[in-house]
Short mmCIF file of C-alpha atoms in Angstrom, two decimals:
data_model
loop_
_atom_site.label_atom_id
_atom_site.label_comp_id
_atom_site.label_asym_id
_atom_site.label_seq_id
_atom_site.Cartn_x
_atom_site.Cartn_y
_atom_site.Cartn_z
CA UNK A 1 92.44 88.01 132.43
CA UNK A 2 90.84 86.94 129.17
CA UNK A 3 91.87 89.19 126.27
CA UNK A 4 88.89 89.80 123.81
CA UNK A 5 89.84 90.08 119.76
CA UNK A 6 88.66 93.34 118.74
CA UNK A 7 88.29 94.91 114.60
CA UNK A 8 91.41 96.14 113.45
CA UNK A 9 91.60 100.31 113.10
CA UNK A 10 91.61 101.15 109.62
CA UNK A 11 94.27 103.77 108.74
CA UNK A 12 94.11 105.92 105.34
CA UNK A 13 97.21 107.76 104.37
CA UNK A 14 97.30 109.93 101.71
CA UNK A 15 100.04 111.25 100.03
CA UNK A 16 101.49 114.31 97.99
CA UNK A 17 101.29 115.01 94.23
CA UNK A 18 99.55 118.58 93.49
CA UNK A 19 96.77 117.74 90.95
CA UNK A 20 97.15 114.21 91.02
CA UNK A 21 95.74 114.29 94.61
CA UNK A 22 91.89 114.31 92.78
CA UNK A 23 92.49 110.58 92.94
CA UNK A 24 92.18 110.58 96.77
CA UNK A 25 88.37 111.51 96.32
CA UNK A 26 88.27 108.26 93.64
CA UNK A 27 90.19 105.98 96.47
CA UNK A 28 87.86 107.02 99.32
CA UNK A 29 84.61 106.95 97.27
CA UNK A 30 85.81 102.86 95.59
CA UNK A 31 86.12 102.00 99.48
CA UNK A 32 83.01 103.42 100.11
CA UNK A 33 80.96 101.81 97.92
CA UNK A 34 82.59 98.53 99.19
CA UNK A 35 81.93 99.09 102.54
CA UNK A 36 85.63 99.82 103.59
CA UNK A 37 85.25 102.99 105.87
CA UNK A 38 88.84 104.04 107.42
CA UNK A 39 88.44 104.81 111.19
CA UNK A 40 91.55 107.46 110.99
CA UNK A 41 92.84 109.66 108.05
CA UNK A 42 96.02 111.67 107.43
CA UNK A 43 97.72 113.16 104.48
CA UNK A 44 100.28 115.23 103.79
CA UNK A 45 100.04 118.39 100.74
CA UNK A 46 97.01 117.50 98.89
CA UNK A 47 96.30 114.58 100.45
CA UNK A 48 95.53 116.45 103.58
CA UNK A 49 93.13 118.75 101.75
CA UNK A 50 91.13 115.55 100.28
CA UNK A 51 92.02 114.45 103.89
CA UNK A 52 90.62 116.93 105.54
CA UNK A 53 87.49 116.98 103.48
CA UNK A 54 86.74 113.46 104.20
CA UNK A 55 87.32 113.74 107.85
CA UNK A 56 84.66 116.81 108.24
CA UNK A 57 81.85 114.41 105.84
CA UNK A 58 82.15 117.06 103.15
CA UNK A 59 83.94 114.94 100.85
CA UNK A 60 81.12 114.01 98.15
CA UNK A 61 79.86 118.05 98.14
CA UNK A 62 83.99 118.68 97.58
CA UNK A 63 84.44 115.63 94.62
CA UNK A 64 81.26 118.18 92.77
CA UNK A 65 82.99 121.38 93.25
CA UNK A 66 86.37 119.96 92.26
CA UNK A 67 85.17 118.43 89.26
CA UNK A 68 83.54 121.71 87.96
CA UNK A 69 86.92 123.62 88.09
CA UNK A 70 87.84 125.22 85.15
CA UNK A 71 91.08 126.56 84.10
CA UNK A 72 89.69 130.17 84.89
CA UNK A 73 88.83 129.19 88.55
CA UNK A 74 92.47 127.67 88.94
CA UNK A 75 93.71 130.81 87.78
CA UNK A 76 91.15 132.70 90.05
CA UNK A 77 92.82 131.26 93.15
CA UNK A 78 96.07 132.71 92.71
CA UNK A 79 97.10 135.16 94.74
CA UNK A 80 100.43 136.61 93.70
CA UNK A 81 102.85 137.63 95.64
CA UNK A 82 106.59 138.48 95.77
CA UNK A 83 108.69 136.84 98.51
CA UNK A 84 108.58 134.05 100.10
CA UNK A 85 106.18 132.24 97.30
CA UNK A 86 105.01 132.48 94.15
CA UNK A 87 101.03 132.86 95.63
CA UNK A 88 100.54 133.52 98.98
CA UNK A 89 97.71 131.00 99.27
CA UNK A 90 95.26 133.13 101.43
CA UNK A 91 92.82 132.86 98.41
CA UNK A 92 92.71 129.13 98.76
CA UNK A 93 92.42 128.83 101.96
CA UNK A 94 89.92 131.41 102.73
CA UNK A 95 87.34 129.63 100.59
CA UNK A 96 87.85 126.36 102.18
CA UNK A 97 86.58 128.62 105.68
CA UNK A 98 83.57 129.62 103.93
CA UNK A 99 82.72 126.71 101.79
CA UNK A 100 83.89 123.10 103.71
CA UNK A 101 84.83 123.08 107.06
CA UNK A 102 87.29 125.09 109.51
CA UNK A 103 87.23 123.36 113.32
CA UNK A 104 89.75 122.12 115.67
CA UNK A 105 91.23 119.23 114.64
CA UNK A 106 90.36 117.41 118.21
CA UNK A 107 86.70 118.24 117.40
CA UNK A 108 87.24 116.46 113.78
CA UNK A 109 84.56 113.53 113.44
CA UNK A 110 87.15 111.33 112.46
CA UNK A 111 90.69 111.37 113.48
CA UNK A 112 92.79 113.61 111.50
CA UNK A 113 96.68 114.10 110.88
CA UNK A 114 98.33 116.14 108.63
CA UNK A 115 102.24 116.42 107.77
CA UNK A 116 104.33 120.04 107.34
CA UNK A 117 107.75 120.55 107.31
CA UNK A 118 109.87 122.96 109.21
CA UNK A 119 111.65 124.86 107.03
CA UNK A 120 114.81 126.04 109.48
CA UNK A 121 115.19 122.71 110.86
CA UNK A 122 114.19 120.15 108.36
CA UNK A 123 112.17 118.18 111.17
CA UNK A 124 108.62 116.85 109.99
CA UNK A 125 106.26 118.41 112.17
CA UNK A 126 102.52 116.41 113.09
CA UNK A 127 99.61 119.12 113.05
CA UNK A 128 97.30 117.13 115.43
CA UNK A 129 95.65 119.91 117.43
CA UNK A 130 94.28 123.29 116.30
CA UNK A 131 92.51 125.04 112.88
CA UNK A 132 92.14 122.14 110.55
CA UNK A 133 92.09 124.78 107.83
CA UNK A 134 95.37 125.95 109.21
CA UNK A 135 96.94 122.95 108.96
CA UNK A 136 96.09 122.48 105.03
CA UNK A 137 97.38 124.94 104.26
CA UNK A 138 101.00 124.23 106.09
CA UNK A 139 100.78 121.04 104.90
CA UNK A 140 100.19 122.21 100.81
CA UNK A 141 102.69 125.03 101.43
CA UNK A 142 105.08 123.64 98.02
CA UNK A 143 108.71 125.88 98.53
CA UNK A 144 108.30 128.10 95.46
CA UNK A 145 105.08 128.08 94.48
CA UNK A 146 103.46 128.80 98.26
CA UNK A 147 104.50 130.80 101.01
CA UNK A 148 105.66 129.44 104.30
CA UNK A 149 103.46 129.43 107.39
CA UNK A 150 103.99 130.99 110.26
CA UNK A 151 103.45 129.11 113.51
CA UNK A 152 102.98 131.20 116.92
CA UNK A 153 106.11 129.66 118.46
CA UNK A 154 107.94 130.95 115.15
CA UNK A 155 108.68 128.30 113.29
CA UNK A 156 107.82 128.71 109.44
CA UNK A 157 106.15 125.24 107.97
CA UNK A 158 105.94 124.68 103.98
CA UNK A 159 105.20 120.99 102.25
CA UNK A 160 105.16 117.83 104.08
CA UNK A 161 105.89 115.77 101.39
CA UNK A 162 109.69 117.08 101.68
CA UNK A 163 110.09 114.77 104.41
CA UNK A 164 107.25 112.27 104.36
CA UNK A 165 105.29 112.29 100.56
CA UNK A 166 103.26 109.35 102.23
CA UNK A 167 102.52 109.31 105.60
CA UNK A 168 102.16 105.88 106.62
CA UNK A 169 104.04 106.55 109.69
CA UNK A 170 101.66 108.67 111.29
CA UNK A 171 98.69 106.66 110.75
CA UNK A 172 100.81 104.21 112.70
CA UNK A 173 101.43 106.58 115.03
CA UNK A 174 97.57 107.92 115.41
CA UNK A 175 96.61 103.91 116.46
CA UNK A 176 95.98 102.24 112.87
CA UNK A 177 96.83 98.46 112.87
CA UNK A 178 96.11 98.15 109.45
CA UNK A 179 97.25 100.98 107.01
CA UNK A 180 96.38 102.21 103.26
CA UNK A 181 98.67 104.32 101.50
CA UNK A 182 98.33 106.37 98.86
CA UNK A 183 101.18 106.53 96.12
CA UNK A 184 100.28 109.55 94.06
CA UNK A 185 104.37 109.68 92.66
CA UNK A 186 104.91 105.85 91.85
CA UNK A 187 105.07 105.71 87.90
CA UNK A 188 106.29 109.22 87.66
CA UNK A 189 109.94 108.17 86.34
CA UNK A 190 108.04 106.09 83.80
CA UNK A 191 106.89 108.86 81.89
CA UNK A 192 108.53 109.03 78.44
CA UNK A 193 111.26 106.70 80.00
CA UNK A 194 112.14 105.31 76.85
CA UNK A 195 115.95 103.02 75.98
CA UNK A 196 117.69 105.71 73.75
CA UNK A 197 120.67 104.29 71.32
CA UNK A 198 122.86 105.80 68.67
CA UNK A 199 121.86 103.87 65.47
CA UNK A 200 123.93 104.52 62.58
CA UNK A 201 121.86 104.52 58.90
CA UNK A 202 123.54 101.82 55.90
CA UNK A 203 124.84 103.97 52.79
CA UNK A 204 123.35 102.05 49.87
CA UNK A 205 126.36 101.30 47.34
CA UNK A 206 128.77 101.49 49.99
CA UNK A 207 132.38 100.13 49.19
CA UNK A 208 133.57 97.72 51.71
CA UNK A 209 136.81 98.31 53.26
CA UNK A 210 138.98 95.28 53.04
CA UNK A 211 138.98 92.53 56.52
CA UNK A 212 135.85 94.21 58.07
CA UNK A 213 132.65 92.87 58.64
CA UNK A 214 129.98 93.72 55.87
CA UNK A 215 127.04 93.67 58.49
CA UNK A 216 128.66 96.53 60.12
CA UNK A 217 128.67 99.77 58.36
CA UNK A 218 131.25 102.03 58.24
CA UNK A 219 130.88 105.34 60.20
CA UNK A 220 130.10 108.59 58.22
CA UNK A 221 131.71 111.70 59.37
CA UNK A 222 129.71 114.09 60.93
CA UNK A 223 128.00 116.91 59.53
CA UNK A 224 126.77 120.15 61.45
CA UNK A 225 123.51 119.89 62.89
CA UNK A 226 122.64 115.75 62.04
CA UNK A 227 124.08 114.35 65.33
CA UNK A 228 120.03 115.16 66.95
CA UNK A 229 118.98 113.90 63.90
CA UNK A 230 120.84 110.17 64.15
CA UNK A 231 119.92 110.04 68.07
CA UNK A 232 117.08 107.29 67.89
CA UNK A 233 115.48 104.65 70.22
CA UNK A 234 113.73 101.44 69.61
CA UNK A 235 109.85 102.25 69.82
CA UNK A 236 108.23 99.67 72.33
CA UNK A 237 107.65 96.17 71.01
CA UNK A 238 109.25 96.59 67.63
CA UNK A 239 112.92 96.50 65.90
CA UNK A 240 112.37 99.39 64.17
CA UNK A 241 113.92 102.48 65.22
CA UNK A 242 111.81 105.82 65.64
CA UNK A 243 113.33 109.41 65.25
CA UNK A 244 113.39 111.28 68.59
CA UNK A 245 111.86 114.55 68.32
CA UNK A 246 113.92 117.49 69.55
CA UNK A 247 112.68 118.15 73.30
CA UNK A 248 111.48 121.41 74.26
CA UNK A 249 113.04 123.35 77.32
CA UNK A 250 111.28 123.19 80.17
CA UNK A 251 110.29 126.34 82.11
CA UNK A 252 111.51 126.94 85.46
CA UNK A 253 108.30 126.07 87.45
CA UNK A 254 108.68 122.25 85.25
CA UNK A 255 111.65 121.61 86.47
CA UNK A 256 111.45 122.82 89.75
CA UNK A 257 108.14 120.94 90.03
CA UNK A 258 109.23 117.80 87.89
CA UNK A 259 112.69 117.91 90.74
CA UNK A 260 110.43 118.03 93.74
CA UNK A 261 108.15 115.15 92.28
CA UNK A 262 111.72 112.94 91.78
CA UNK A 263 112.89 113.65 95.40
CA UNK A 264 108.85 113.08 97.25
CA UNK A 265 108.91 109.54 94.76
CA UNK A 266 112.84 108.59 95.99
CA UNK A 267 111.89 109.28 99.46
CA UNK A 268 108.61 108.04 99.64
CA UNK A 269 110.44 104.67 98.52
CA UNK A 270 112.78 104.88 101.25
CA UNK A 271 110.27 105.66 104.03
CA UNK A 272 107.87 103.23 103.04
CA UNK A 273 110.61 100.52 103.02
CA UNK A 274 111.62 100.99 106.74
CA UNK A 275 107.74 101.09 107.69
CA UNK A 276 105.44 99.43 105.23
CA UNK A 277 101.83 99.97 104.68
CA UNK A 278 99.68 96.95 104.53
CA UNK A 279 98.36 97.79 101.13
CA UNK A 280 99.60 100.34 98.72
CA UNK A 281 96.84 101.93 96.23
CA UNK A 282 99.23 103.33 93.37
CA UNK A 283 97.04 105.18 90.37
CA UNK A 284 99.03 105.75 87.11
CA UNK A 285 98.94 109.43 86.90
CA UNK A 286 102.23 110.67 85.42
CA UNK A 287 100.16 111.96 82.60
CA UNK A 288 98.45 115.00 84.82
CA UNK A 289 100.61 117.88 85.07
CA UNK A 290 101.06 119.26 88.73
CA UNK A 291 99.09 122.22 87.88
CA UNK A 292 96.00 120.26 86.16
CA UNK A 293 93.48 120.68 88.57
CA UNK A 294 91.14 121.30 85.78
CA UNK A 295 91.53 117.42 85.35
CA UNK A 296 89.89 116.21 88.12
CA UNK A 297 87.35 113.90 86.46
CA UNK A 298 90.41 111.86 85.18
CA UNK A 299 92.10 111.65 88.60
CA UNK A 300 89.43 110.28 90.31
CA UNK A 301 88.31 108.14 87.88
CA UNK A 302 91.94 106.57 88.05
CA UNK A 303 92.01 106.42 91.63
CA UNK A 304 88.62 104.63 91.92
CA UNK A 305 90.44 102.19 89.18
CA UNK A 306 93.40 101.85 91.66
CA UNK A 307 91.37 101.20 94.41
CA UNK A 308 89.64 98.43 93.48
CA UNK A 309 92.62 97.10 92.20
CA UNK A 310 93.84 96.57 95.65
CA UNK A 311 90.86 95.50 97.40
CA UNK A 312 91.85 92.05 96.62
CA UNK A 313 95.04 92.83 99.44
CA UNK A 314 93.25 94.87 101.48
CA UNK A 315 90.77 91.86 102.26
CA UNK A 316 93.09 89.60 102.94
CA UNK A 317 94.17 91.96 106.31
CA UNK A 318 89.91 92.24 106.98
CA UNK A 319 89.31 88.38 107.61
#
């Protein structure tokens, strides 16, 4: 029997990042526009939201309302609460029912994946079947900041990107031969990564100790209070040092946040090693605070930027 070449499947997988995930809508509207139209999408956090937006053909009426979000509507979403979460999430979610789309994932017009975690077992769960809605919001459900979700069988679900920040996998897994991923986390340990050194200051008129080396100055004693003050580093592309400015402390949802981002980017790494995606789309967004999604015009624009960036690859796999 004669086997007959068919077109590749297209898979789109998009990854984790909390406001940085704008820069899905960018990715899927620069493929758009170049006539690269995935046949299956998954994500996992807020790349199953933008996910799940494209897969229901409300992604272009979702790219308007996202970019008109103002600070106050952020705030408007949050739902307090005291256990489990720092908002409960219902407000969220309840609007994407009214506003976008709420089906059964089989129903979906394009295939649709997104990833949670269990939180008692540390397994990553697929949410294939079922309230699309539903699965958003297990798959967004950050530990600290959302609550968990309760399944019928039980089990309580919070973020996939704990386990799988990009899920290239399950594109794999959902029939893609040729896969896109996402990198929302990729530059984040660049941010104000700078080379610090100690550099001690010449004393004009110093006397020089007998047998040393006059290039070297010798060490003054230190004073209370000037050791922050003589901790420099070399400013990018010149030999002249720069004072570092004192940092500020960062509140407990930055670091919590900032840790979670360090673990999704170390793991995302590792996962991506022992199953590559074809082509990686990687936007430089380290800038955009986790909570900025009042910045959406700069996400997308960035991820538009990205994506036609690796169109180049991406062809390469379409001949």
């Amino acid at each position: 029997m004669a086997l007959a070449r068919r077109a590749p499947r297209l898979g789109l997988a998009l990854g984790s990042g909390s406001a940085r995930g704008w820069a899905h809508i960018g990715v899927l509207q620069a493929l758009a526009e170049e006539g690269v139209r995935p046949d299956i999408v998954c994500g996992s956090s807020i790349g199953a939201l933008v996910g799940a937006a494209h897969a229901a053909g409300e992604l272009e009426r979702f790219s308007d309302w996202v970019q008109g979000l103002g600070m106050r509507d952020v705030f408007g979403f949050m739902d307090f609460n005291l256990s489990g979460g720092m908002l409960k999430g219902e407000k969220l979610i309840a609007f994407w029912r009214r506003n976008f789309a709420d089906f059964d994932i089989e129903a979906s017009p394009m295939p649709f994946g997104a990833v949670a975690t269990d939180l008692h077992s540390g397994a990553e769960v697929w949410l294939r079947h079922g309230s699309i809605a539903d699965a958003v919001r297990a798959s967004i459900a950050l530990p600290g900041l959302f609550t968990p979700v309760v399944q019928d069988d039980g089990r309580l679900l919070v973020d996939g990107g704990l386990v799988n920040p990009v899920p290239a996998s399950l594109a794999r897994a959902m029939g893609a031969d040729i896969v896109i991923a996402v990198d929302l986390n990729s530059d984040i340990l660049h941010r104000n990564m700078h080379p610090l050194a100690v550099v001690r200051e010449p004393q004009a008129d110093a006397p020089e100790a007998v047998g040393t080396d006059p290039a070297v100055p010798e060490p003054e004693p230190a004073r209370n209070g000037d050791w922050m003050r003589r901790l420099k580093f070399w400013g990018p592309g010149s030999g002249d040092a720069v004072a570092v400015p004192v940092p500020r402390v960062p509140s407990m949802l930055d670091v919590v946040m900032t840790s979670v981002n360090i673990m999704q980017m170390r793991i995302t790494r590792s996962r991506m090693a022992g199953d590559p995606p074809e082509v990686v789309v990687a936007p430089a967004l380290a800038h955009l605070g986790l909570l900025d999604f009042h910045r959406a015009a700069e996400a997308i624009a960035e991820g538009r930027r990205a994506a036609r960036a690796a169109l180049p690859q991406l062809r390469r796999f379409m001949a």
